[in-house]
């Protein structure tokens, strides 16, 4: 799947939003990728999942793990395509944790799957959970890399369907036209 095709899918499902948004990272942006609106369409989700899973086919991993909430559908669909189990980490008292009886066995290899990555904070939290339990992260996968190449080194390959350089701003460095727009925080809490 080419980047232009993926962006057209975001536009045609009204999942690429324009306005003034506060991202989970705390940065502000003019654009927001609402993957939930894209992935609600099961046929589109299957195409996106298939394209991303194909890029991961040669990665050695027994399982897939995602940060909740945004990464769950992506991780589940990648795992389904690759024939692997999927688990997820979720927030508890503001921090990602394993719950629901999910376990990570020492030495088990994981792909971390997320929907959209800007700074990689939730991905890094998920990697830290895997490593704290003795697991190994062999790759990180995302539908959209909107970091502009500014991601931290996760210590493994980072694979996405598209990489975009979407402008982001620190809260105290907003351009006047963006600051004049009403702000929305559409992502997961």
mmCIF file with all atom_site columns, C-alpha atoms in Angstrom:
data_model
loop_
_atom_site.group_PDB
_atom_site.id
_atom_site.type_symbol
_atom_site.label_atom_id
_atom_site.label_alt_id
_atom_site.label_comp_id
_atom_site.label_asym_id
_atom_site.label_entity_id
_atom_site.label_seq_id
_atom_site.pdbx_PDB_ins_code
_atom_site.Cartn_x
_atom_site.Cartn_y
_atom_site.Cartn_z
_atom_site.occupancy
_atom_site.B_iso_or_equiv
_atom_site.pdbx_formal_charge
_atom_site.auth_seq_id
_atom_site.auth_comp_id
_atom_site.auth_asym_id
_atom_site.auth_atom_id
_atom_site.pdbx_PDB_model_num
ATOM 1   C CA . UNK A 1 1   ? 0.000   0.000   0.000  1.00 0.00 ? 1   UNK A CA 1
ATOM 2   C CA . UNK A 1 2   ? 1.452   3.328   -1.059 1.00 0.00 ? 2   UNK A CA 1
ATOM 3   C CA . UNK A 1 3   ? 1.341   6.411   1.194  1.00 0.00 ? 3   UNK A CA 1
ATOM 4   C CA . UNK A 1 4   ? -0.964  8.255   -1.220 1.00 0.00 ? 4   UNK A CA 1
ATOM 5   C CA . UNK A 1 5   ? -3.442  5.364   -1.148 1.00 0.00 ? 5   UNK A CA 1
ATOM 6   C CA . UNK A 1 6   ? -3.404  5.267   2.657  1.00 0.00 ? 6   UNK A CA 1
ATOM 7   C CA . UNK A 1 7   ? -3.929  9.034   2.887  1.00 0.00 ? 7   UNK A CA 1
ATOM 8   C CA . UNK A 1 8   ? -6.844  8.770   0.467  1.00 0.00 ? 8   UNK A CA 1
ATOM 9   C CA . UNK A 1 9   ? -8.393  6.106   2.727  1.00 0.00 ? 9   UNK A CA 1
ATOM 10  C CA . UNK A 1 10  ? -8.004  8.452   5.713  1.00 0.00 ? 10  UNK A CA 1
ATOM 11  C CA . UNK A 1 11  ? -9.652  11.277  3.749  1.00 0.00 ? 11  UNK A CA 1
ATOM 12  C CA . UNK A 1 12  ? -12.483 9.174   2.312  1.00 0.00 ? 12  UNK A CA 1
ATOM 13  C CA . UNK A 1 13  ? -13.433 7.906   5.793  1.00 0.00 ? 13  UNK A CA 1
ATOM 14  C CA . UNK A 1 14  ? -13.148 11.404  7.336  1.00 0.00 ? 14  UNK A CA 1
ATOM 15  C CA . UNK A 1 15  ? -10.367 10.064  9.562  1.00 0.00 ? 15  UNK A CA 1
ATOM 16  C CA . UNK A 1 16  ? -7.867  12.803  8.655  1.00 0.00 ? 16  UNK A CA 1
ATOM 17  C CA . UNK A 1 17  ? -9.076  15.782  10.642 1.00 0.00 ? 17  UNK A CA 1
ATOM 18  C CA . UNK A 1 18  ? -8.072  19.422  10.175 1.00 0.00 ? 18  UNK A CA 1
ATOM 19  C CA . UNK A 1 19  ? -8.233  22.005  12.959 1.00 0.00 ? 19  UNK A CA 1
ATOM 20  C CA . UNK A 1 20  ? -6.358  22.573  16.233 1.00 0.00 ? 20  UNK A CA 1
ATOM 21  C CA . UNK A 1 21  ? -5.559  19.401  18.152 1.00 0.00 ? 21  UNK A CA 1
ATOM 22  C CA . UNK A 1 22  ? -3.654  18.482  21.276 1.00 0.00 ? 22  UNK A CA 1
ATOM 23  C CA . UNK A 1 23  ? -1.943  15.158  20.733 1.00 0.00 ? 23  UNK A CA 1
ATOM 24  C CA . UNK A 1 24  ? -1.345  12.576  23.467 1.00 0.00 ? 24  UNK A CA 1
ATOM 25  C CA . UNK A 1 25  ? 2.293   13.753  23.454 1.00 0.00 ? 25  UNK A CA 1
ATOM 26  C CA . UNK A 1 26  ? 1.126   17.236  24.540 1.00 0.00 ? 26  UNK A CA 1
ATOM 27  C CA . UNK A 1 27  ? 2.137   18.745  21.218 1.00 0.00 ? 27  UNK A CA 1
ATOM 28  C CA . UNK A 1 28  ? -0.342  20.763  19.151 1.00 0.00 ? 28  UNK A CA 1
ATOM 29  C CA . UNK A 1 29  ? -1.071  20.049  15.492 1.00 0.00 ? 29  UNK A CA 1
ATOM 30  C CA . UNK A 1 30  ? -3.258  21.208  12.598 1.00 0.00 ? 30  UNK A CA 1
ATOM 31  C CA . UNK A 1 31  ? -3.989  17.616  11.588 1.00 0.00 ? 31  UNK A CA 1
ATOM 32  C CA . UNK A 1 32  ? -5.140  14.549  13.473 1.00 0.00 ? 32  UNK A CA 1
ATOM 33  C CA . UNK A 1 33  ? -5.262  10.962  12.270 1.00 0.00 ? 33  UNK A CA 1
ATOM 34  C CA . UNK A 1 34  ? -8.332  9.388   13.911 1.00 0.00 ? 34  UNK A CA 1
ATOM 35  C CA . UNK A 1 35  ? -7.560  5.744   13.110 1.00 0.00 ? 35  UNK A CA 1
ATOM 36  C CA . UNK A 1 36  ? -10.749 4.583   14.840 1.00 0.00 ? 36  UNK A CA 1
ATOM 37  C CA . UNK A 1 37  ? -12.778 6.262   12.079 1.00 0.00 ? 37  UNK A CA 1
ATOM 38  C CA . UNK A 1 38  ? -10.663 4.536   9.437  1.00 0.00 ? 38  UNK A CA 1
ATOM 39  C CA . UNK A 1 39  ? -10.590 1.103   11.074 1.00 0.00 ? 39  UNK A CA 1
ATOM 40  C CA . UNK A 1 40  ? -14.329 0.981   11.796 1.00 0.00 ? 40  UNK A CA 1
ATOM 41  C CA . UNK A 1 41  ? -14.639 -0.030  8.155  1.00 0.00 ? 41  UNK A CA 1
ATOM 42  C CA . UNK A 1 42  ? -13.712 -3.700  8.326  1.00 0.00 ? 42  UNK A CA 1
ATOM 43  C CA . UNK A 1 43  ? -12.757 -4.040  4.668  1.00 0.00 ? 43  UNK A CA 1
ATOM 44  C CA . UNK A 1 44  ? -10.427 -1.051  4.949  1.00 0.00 ? 44  UNK A CA 1
ATOM 45  C CA . UNK A 1 45  ? -9.038  -2.389  8.228  1.00 0.00 ? 45  UNK A CA 1
ATOM 46  C CA . UNK A 1 46  ? -8.290  -5.664  6.458  1.00 0.00 ? 46  UNK A CA 1
ATOM 47  C CA . UNK A 1 47  ? -6.403  -3.863  3.659  1.00 0.00 ? 47  UNK A CA 1
ATOM 48  C CA . UNK A 1 48  ? -4.399  -1.723  6.084  1.00 0.00 ? 48  UNK A CA 1
ATOM 49  C CA . UNK A 1 49  ? -3.694  -4.672  8.351  1.00 0.00 ? 49  UNK A CA 1
ATOM 50  C CA . UNK A 1 50  ? -2.636  -6.832  5.433  1.00 0.00 ? 50  UNK A CA 1
ATOM 51  C CA . UNK A 1 51  ? -0.251  -4.218  4.078  1.00 0.00 ? 51  UNK A CA 1
ATOM 52  C CA . UNK A 1 52  ? 1.391   -3.656  7.461  1.00 0.00 ? 52  UNK A CA 1
ATOM 53  C CA . UNK A 1 53  ? 1.509   -7.361  8.325  1.00 0.00 ? 53  UNK A CA 1
ATOM 54  C CA . UNK A 1 54  ? 3.203   -8.085  4.999  1.00 0.00 ? 54  UNK A CA 1
ATOM 55  C CA . UNK A 1 55  ? 6.028   -5.731  6.010  1.00 0.00 ? 55  UNK A CA 1
ATOM 56  C CA . UNK A 1 56  ? 6.359   -7.711  9.272  1.00 0.00 ? 56  UNK A CA 1
ATOM 57  C CA . UNK A 1 57  ? 6.209   -11.198 7.804  1.00 0.00 ? 57  UNK A CA 1
ATOM 58  C CA . UNK A 1 58  ? 9.963   -11.856 8.188  1.00 0.00 ? 58  UNK A CA 1
ATOM 59  C CA . UNK A 1 59  ? 10.215  -10.466 11.729 1.00 0.00 ? 59  UNK A CA 1
ATOM 60  C CA . UNK A 1 60  ? 10.822  -13.202 14.286 1.00 0.00 ? 60  UNK A CA 1
ATOM 61  C CA . UNK A 1 61  ? 8.131   -12.891 16.936 1.00 0.00 ? 61  UNK A CA 1
ATOM 62  C CA . UNK A 1 62  ? 5.774   -15.209 18.761 1.00 0.00 ? 62  UNK A CA 1
ATOM 63  C CA . UNK A 1 63  ? 3.279   -12.556 19.832 1.00 0.00 ? 63  UNK A CA 1
ATOM 64  C CA . UNK A 1 64  ? 2.024   -9.026  19.230 1.00 0.00 ? 64  UNK A CA 1
ATOM 65  C CA . UNK A 1 65  ? 1.404   -6.456  21.967 1.00 0.00 ? 65  UNK A CA 1
ATOM 66  C CA . UNK A 1 66  ? -0.276  -3.047  21.694 1.00 0.00 ? 66  UNK A CA 1
ATOM 67  C CA . UNK A 1 67  ? -0.849  -0.058  23.932 1.00 0.00 ? 67  UNK A CA 1
ATOM 68  C CA . UNK A 1 68  ? -4.561  0.519   24.537 1.00 0.00 ? 68  UNK A CA 1
ATOM 69  C CA . UNK A 1 69  ? -6.649  2.012   23.161 1.00 0.00 ? 69  UNK A CA 1
ATOM 70  C CA . UNK A 1 70  ? -5.524  3.039   19.709 1.00 0.00 ? 70  UNK A CA 1
ATOM 71  C CA . UNK A 1 71  ? -3.178  0.153   19.064 1.00 0.00 ? 71  UNK A CA 1
ATOM 72  C CA . UNK A 1 72  ? -5.583  -2.646  19.951 1.00 0.00 ? 72  UNK A CA 1
ATOM 73  C CA . UNK A 1 73  ? -7.299  -2.996  16.576 1.00 0.00 ? 73  UNK A CA 1
ATOM 74  C CA . UNK A 1 74  ? -4.012  -2.613  14.689 1.00 0.00 ? 74  UNK A CA 1
ATOM 75  C CA . UNK A 1 75  ? -2.241  -5.142  16.904 1.00 0.00 ? 75  UNK A CA 1
ATOM 76  C CA . UNK A 1 76  ? -5.102  -7.613  16.821 1.00 0.00 ? 76  UNK A CA 1
ATOM 77  C CA . UNK A 1 77  ? -5.388  -7.453  13.050 1.00 0.00 ? 77  UNK A CA 1
ATOM 78  C CA . UNK A 1 78  ? -1.623  -7.823  12.521 1.00 0.00 ? 78  UNK A CA 1
ATOM 79  C CA . UNK A 1 79  ? -1.554  -10.782 14.919 1.00 0.00 ? 79  UNK A CA 1
ATOM 80  C CA . UNK A 1 80  ? -4.515  -12.380 13.151 1.00 0.00 ? 80  UNK A CA 1
ATOM 81  C CA . UNK A 1 81  ? -2.847  -12.043 9.768  1.00 0.00 ? 81  UNK A CA 1
ATOM 82  C CA . UNK A 1 82  ? 0.444   -13.441 11.068 1.00 0.00 ? 82  UNK A CA 1
ATOM 83  C CA . UNK A 1 83  ? -1.270  -16.216 13.048 1.00 0.00 ? 83  UNK A CA 1
ATOM 84  C CA . UNK A 1 84  ? 0.061   -15.026 16.407 1.00 0.00 ? 84  UNK A CA 1
ATOM 85  C CA . UNK A 1 85  ? -1.558  -14.263 19.769 1.00 0.00 ? 85  UNK A CA 1
ATOM 86  C CA . UNK A 1 86  ? -2.219  -10.618 20.650 1.00 0.00 ? 86  UNK A CA 1
ATOM 87  C CA . UNK A 1 87  ? -2.202  -8.959  24.063 1.00 0.00 ? 87  UNK A CA 1
ATOM 88  C CA . UNK A 1 88  ? -2.442  -5.334  25.111 1.00 0.00 ? 88  UNK A CA 1
ATOM 89  C CA . UNK A 1 89  ? -1.299  -3.008  27.868 1.00 0.00 ? 89  UNK A CA 1
ATOM 90  C CA . UNK A 1 90  ? -3.823  -0.578  29.294 1.00 0.00 ? 90  UNK A CA 1
ATOM 91  C CA . UNK A 1 91  ? -3.829  2.434   31.570 1.00 0.00 ? 91  UNK A CA 1
ATOM 92  C CA . UNK A 1 92  ? -4.115  2.012   35.289 1.00 0.00 ? 92  UNK A CA 1
ATOM 93  C CA . UNK A 1 93  ? -3.598  5.108   37.402 1.00 0.00 ? 93  UNK A CA 1
ATOM 94  C CA . UNK A 1 94  ? -2.157  6.935   34.379 1.00 0.00 ? 94  UNK A CA 1
ATOM 95  C CA . UNK A 1 95  ? 0.431   4.282   33.519 1.00 0.00 ? 95  UNK A CA 1
ATOM 96  C CA . UNK A 1 96  ? 0.357   1.366   31.072 1.00 0.00 ? 96  UNK A CA 1
ATOM 97  C CA . UNK A 1 97  ? 0.241   -2.055  32.745 1.00 0.00 ? 97  UNK A CA 1
ATOM 98  C CA . UNK A 1 98  ? -0.573  -5.646  31.873 1.00 0.00 ? 98  UNK A CA 1
ATOM 99  C CA . UNK A 1 99  ? -3.936  -6.798  33.210 1.00 0.00 ? 99  UNK A CA 1
ATOM 100 C CA . UNK A 1 100 ? -6.626  -9.357  32.374 1.00 0.00 ? 100 UNK A CA 1
ATOM 101 C CA . UNK A 1 101 ? -4.307  -12.287 33.000 1.00 0.00 ? 101 UNK A CA 1
ATOM 102 C CA . UNK A 1 102 ? -1.941  -11.390 30.133 1.00 0.00 ? 102 UNK A CA 1
ATOM 103 C CA . UNK A 1 103 ? 1.554   -12.744 30.669 1.00 0.00 ? 103 UNK A CA 1
ATOM 104 C CA . UNK A 1 104 ? 4.950   -12.214 29.106 1.00 0.00 ? 104 UNK A CA 1
ATOM 105 C CA . UNK A 1 105 ? 7.307   -15.141 29.439 1.00 0.00 ? 105 UNK A CA 1
ATOM 106 C CA . UNK A 1 106 ? 11.053  -14.449 29.620 1.00 0.00 ? 106 UNK A CA 1
ATOM 107 C CA . UNK A 1 107 ? 12.645  -14.750 26.193 1.00 0.00 ? 107 UNK A CA 1
ATOM 108 C CA . UNK A 1 108 ? 9.370   -14.430 24.265 1.00 0.00 ? 108 UNK A CA 1
ATOM 109 C CA . UNK A 1 109 ? 9.637   -12.190 21.206 1.00 0.00 ? 109 UNK A CA 1
ATOM 110 C CA . UNK A 1 110 ? 7.113   -9.457  20.477 1.00 0.00 ? 110 UNK A CA 1
ATOM 111 C CA . UNK A 1 111 ? 6.089   -7.009  17.793 1.00 0.00 ? 111 UNK A CA 1
ATOM 112 C CA . UNK A 1 112 ? 4.725   -3.797  19.346 1.00 0.00 ? 112 UNK A CA 1
ATOM 113 C CA . UNK A 1 113 ? 1.849   -2.431  17.226 1.00 0.00 ? 113 UNK A CA 1
ATOM 114 C CA . UNK A 1 114 ? 0.374   1.086   17.403 1.00 0.00 ? 114 UNK A CA 1
ATOM 115 C CA . UNK A 1 115 ? -1.919  3.132   15.202 1.00 0.00 ? 115 UNK A CA 1
ATOM 116 C CA . UNK A 1 116 ? -0.176  6.540   15.020 1.00 0.00 ? 116 UNK A CA 1
ATOM 117 C CA . UNK A 1 117 ? 3.214   7.478   16.467 1.00 0.00 ? 117 UNK A CA 1
ATOM 118 C CA . UNK A 1 118 ? 4.394   11.051  17.027 1.00 0.00 ? 118 UNK A CA 1
ATOM 119 C CA . UNK A 1 119 ? 7.021   10.921  19.782 1.00 0.00 ? 119 UNK A CA 1
ATOM 120 C CA . UNK A 1 120 ? 6.730   7.236   20.632 1.00 0.00 ? 120 UNK A CA 1
ATOM 121 C CA . UNK A 1 121 ? 5.887   7.615   24.315 1.00 0.00 ? 121 UNK A CA 1
ATOM 122 C CA . UNK A 1 122 ? 3.214   4.897   24.448 1.00 0.00 ? 122 UNK A CA 1
ATOM 123 C CA . UNK A 1 123 ? 5.331   2.621   22.293 1.00 0.00 ? 123 UNK A CA 1
ATOM 124 C CA . UNK A 1 124 ? 8.274   3.064   24.661 1.00 0.00 ? 124 UNK A CA 1
ATOM 125 C CA . UNK A 1 125 ? 6.049   2.350   27.684 1.00 0.00 ? 125 UNK A CA 1
ATOM 126 C CA . UNK A 1 126 ? 4.919   -0.866  25.993 1.00 0.00 ? 126 UNK A CA 1
ATOM 127 C CA . UNK A 1 127 ? 8.501   -1.848  25.135 1.00 0.00 ? 127 UNK A CA 1
ATOM 128 C CA . UNK A 1 128 ? 9.468   -1.220  28.761 1.00 0.00 ? 128 UNK A CA 1
ATOM 129 C CA . UNK A 1 129 ? 6.685   -3.563  29.947 1.00 0.00 ? 129 UNK A CA 1
ATOM 130 C CA . UNK A 1 130 ? 7.862   -6.334  27.614 1.00 0.00 ? 130 UNK A CA 1
ATOM 131 C CA . UNK A 1 131 ? 11.485  -5.934  28.694 1.00 0.00 ? 131 UNK A CA 1
ATOM 132 C CA . UNK A 1 132 ? 10.596  -5.704  32.400 1.00 0.00 ? 132 UNK A CA 1
ATOM 133 C CA . UNK A 1 133 ? 9.057   -9.167  32.083 1.00 0.00 ? 133 UNK A CA 1
ATOM 134 C CA . UNK A 1 134 ? 12.099  -10.555 30.273 1.00 0.00 ? 134 UNK A CA 1
ATOM 135 C CA . UNK A 1 135 ? 10.569  -10.396 26.806 1.00 0.00 ? 135 UNK A CA 1
ATOM 136 C CA . UNK A 1 136 ? 12.283  -9.195  23.653 1.00 0.00 ? 136 UNK A CA 1
ATOM 137 C CA . UNK A 1 137 ? 10.867  -6.602  21.241 1.00 0.00 ? 137 UNK A CA 1
ATOM 138 C CA . UNK A 1 138 ? 11.897  -7.513  17.709 1.00 0.00 ? 138 UNK A CA 1
ATOM 139 C CA . UNK A 1 139 ? 10.018  -4.724  15.880 1.00 0.00 ? 139 UNK A CA 1
ATOM 140 C CA . UNK A 1 140 ? 7.664   -1.785  16.319 1.00 0.00 ? 140 UNK A CA 1
ATOM 141 C CA . UNK A 1 141 ? 4.901   -1.290  13.747 1.00 0.00 ? 141 UNK A CA 1
ATOM 142 C CA . UNK A 1 142 ? 2.543   1.637   13.151 1.00 0.00 ? 142 UNK A CA 1
ATOM 143 C CA . UNK A 1 143 ? 0.023   2.579   10.525 1.00 0.00 ? 143 UNK A CA 1
ATOM 144 C CA . UNK A 1 144 ? 1.210   6.218   10.545 1.00 0.00 ? 144 UNK A CA 1
ATOM 145 C CA . UNK A 1 145 ? 4.607   7.589   11.572 1.00 0.00 ? 145 UNK A CA 1
ATOM 146 C CA . UNK A 1 146 ? 4.005   11.296  11.992 1.00 0.00 ? 146 UNK A CA 1
ATOM 147 C CA . UNK A 1 147 ? 7.279   11.888  13.856 1.00 0.00 ? 147 UNK A CA 1
ATOM 148 C CA . UNK A 1 148 ? 9.058   13.565  10.978 1.00 0.00 ? 148 UNK A CA 1
ATOM 149 C CA . UNK A 1 149 ? 12.025  11.287  11.691 1.00 0.00 ? 149 UNK A CA 1
ATOM 150 C CA . UNK A 1 150 ? 12.321  12.389  15.317 1.00 0.00 ? 150 UNK A CA 1
ATOM 151 C CA . UNK A 1 151 ? 11.506  9.079   17.010 1.00 0.00 ? 151 UNK A CA 1
ATOM 152 C CA . UNK A 1 152 ? 13.739  7.744   19.756 1.00 0.00 ? 152 UNK A CA 1
ATOM 153 C CA . UNK A 1 153 ? 15.790  4.624   19.108 1.00 0.00 ? 153 UNK A CA 1
ATOM 154 C CA . UNK A 1 154 ? 13.519  1.772   20.189 1.00 0.00 ? 154 UNK A CA 1
ATOM 155 C CA . UNK A 1 155 ? 16.376  -0.721  19.897 1.00 0.00 ? 155 UNK A CA 1
ATOM 156 C CA . UNK A 1 156 ? 14.648  -2.611  17.078 1.00 0.00 ? 156 UNK A CA 1
ATOM 157 C CA . UNK A 1 157 ? 13.308  -1.918  13.578 1.00 0.00 ? 157 UNK A CA 1
ATOM 158 C CA . UNK A 1 158 ? 10.453  0.592   13.259 1.00 0.00 ? 158 UNK A CA 1
ATOM 159 C CA . UNK A 1 159 ? 8.062   -0.193  10.396 1.00 0.00 ? 159 UNK A CA 1
ATOM 160 C CA . UNK A 1 160 ? 5.141   1.956   9.222  1.00 0.00 ? 160 UNK A CA 1
ATOM 161 C CA . UNK A 1 161 ? 2.840   2.195   6.227  1.00 0.00 ? 161 UNK A CA 1
ATOM 162 C CA . UNK A 1 162 ? 3.548   5.876   5.812  1.00 0.00 ? 162 UNK A CA 1
ATOM 163 C CA . UNK A 1 163 ? 5.922   8.444   7.240  1.00 0.00 ? 163 UNK A CA 1
ATOM 164 C CA . UNK A 1 164 ? 4.729   12.024  7.308  1.00 0.00 ? 164 UNK A CA 1
ATOM 165 C CA . UNK A 1 165 ? 6.289   15.237  8.501  1.00 0.00 ? 165 UNK A CA 1
ATOM 166 C CA . UNK A 1 166 ? 3.181   16.817  10.030 1.00 0.00 ? 166 UNK A CA 1
ATOM 167 C CA . UNK A 1 167 ? 3.957   20.064  11.817 1.00 0.00 ? 167 UNK A CA 1
ATOM 168 C CA . UNK A 1 168 ? 3.650   19.942  15.581 1.00 0.00 ? 168 UNK A CA 1
ATOM 169 C CA . UNK A 1 169 ? 4.133   22.699  18.101 1.00 0.00 ? 169 UNK A CA 1
ATOM 170 C CA . UNK A 1 170 ? 4.959   23.009  21.765 1.00 0.00 ? 170 UNK A CA 1
ATOM 171 C CA . UNK A 1 171 ? 2.017   24.591  23.644 1.00 0.00 ? 171 UNK A CA 1
ATOM 172 C CA . UNK A 1 172 ? 3.932   27.844  24.214 1.00 0.00 ? 172 UNK A CA 1
ATOM 173 C CA . UNK A 1 173 ? 5.107   28.103  20.569 1.00 0.00 ? 173 UNK A CA 1
ATOM 174 C CA . UNK A 1 174 ? 1.804   28.109  18.654 1.00 0.00 ? 174 UNK A CA 1
ATOM 175 C CA . UNK A 1 175 ? 1.510   30.168  15.468 1.00 0.00 ? 175 UNK A CA 1
ATOM 176 C CA . UNK A 1 176 ? -1.138  32.892  15.916 1.00 0.00 ? 176 UNK A CA 1
ATOM 177 C CA . UNK A 1 177 ? -3.535  31.398  13.360 1.00 0.00 ? 177 UNK A CA 1
ATOM 178 C CA . UNK A 1 178 ? -3.475  28.014  15.143 1.00 0.00 ? 178 UNK A CA 1
ATOM 179 C CA . UNK A 1 179 ? -3.804  29.589  18.588 1.00 0.00 ? 179 UNK A CA 1
ATOM 180 C CA . UNK A 1 180 ? -6.938  31.398  17.355 1.00 0.00 ? 180 UNK A CA 1
ATOM 181 C CA . UNK A 1 181 ? -8.712  28.099  16.598 1.00 0.00 ? 181 UNK A CA 1
ATOM 182 C CA . UNK A 1 182 ? -10.675 26.181  19.247 1.00 0.00 ? 182 UNK A CA 1
ATOM 183 C CA . UNK A 1 183 ? -8.598  23.297  20.561 1.00 0.00 ? 183 UNK A CA 1
ATOM 184 C CA . UNK A 1 184 ? -9.713  19.660  20.570 1.00 0.00 ? 184 UNK A CA 1
ATOM 185 C CA . UNK A 1 185 ? -8.119  16.617  22.233 1.00 0.00 ? 185 UNK A CA 1
ATOM 186 C CA . UNK A 1 186 ? -9.676  13.734  20.287 1.00 0.00 ? 186 UNK A CA 1
ATOM 187 C CA . UNK A 1 187 ? -7.308  10.879  21.227 1.00 0.00 ? 187 UNK A CA 1
ATOM 188 C CA . UNK A 1 188 ? -7.493  8.347   24.029 1.00 0.00 ? 188 UNK A CA 1
ATOM 189 C CA . UNK A 1 189 ? -6.924  9.646   27.505 1.00 0.00 ? 189 UNK A CA 1
#
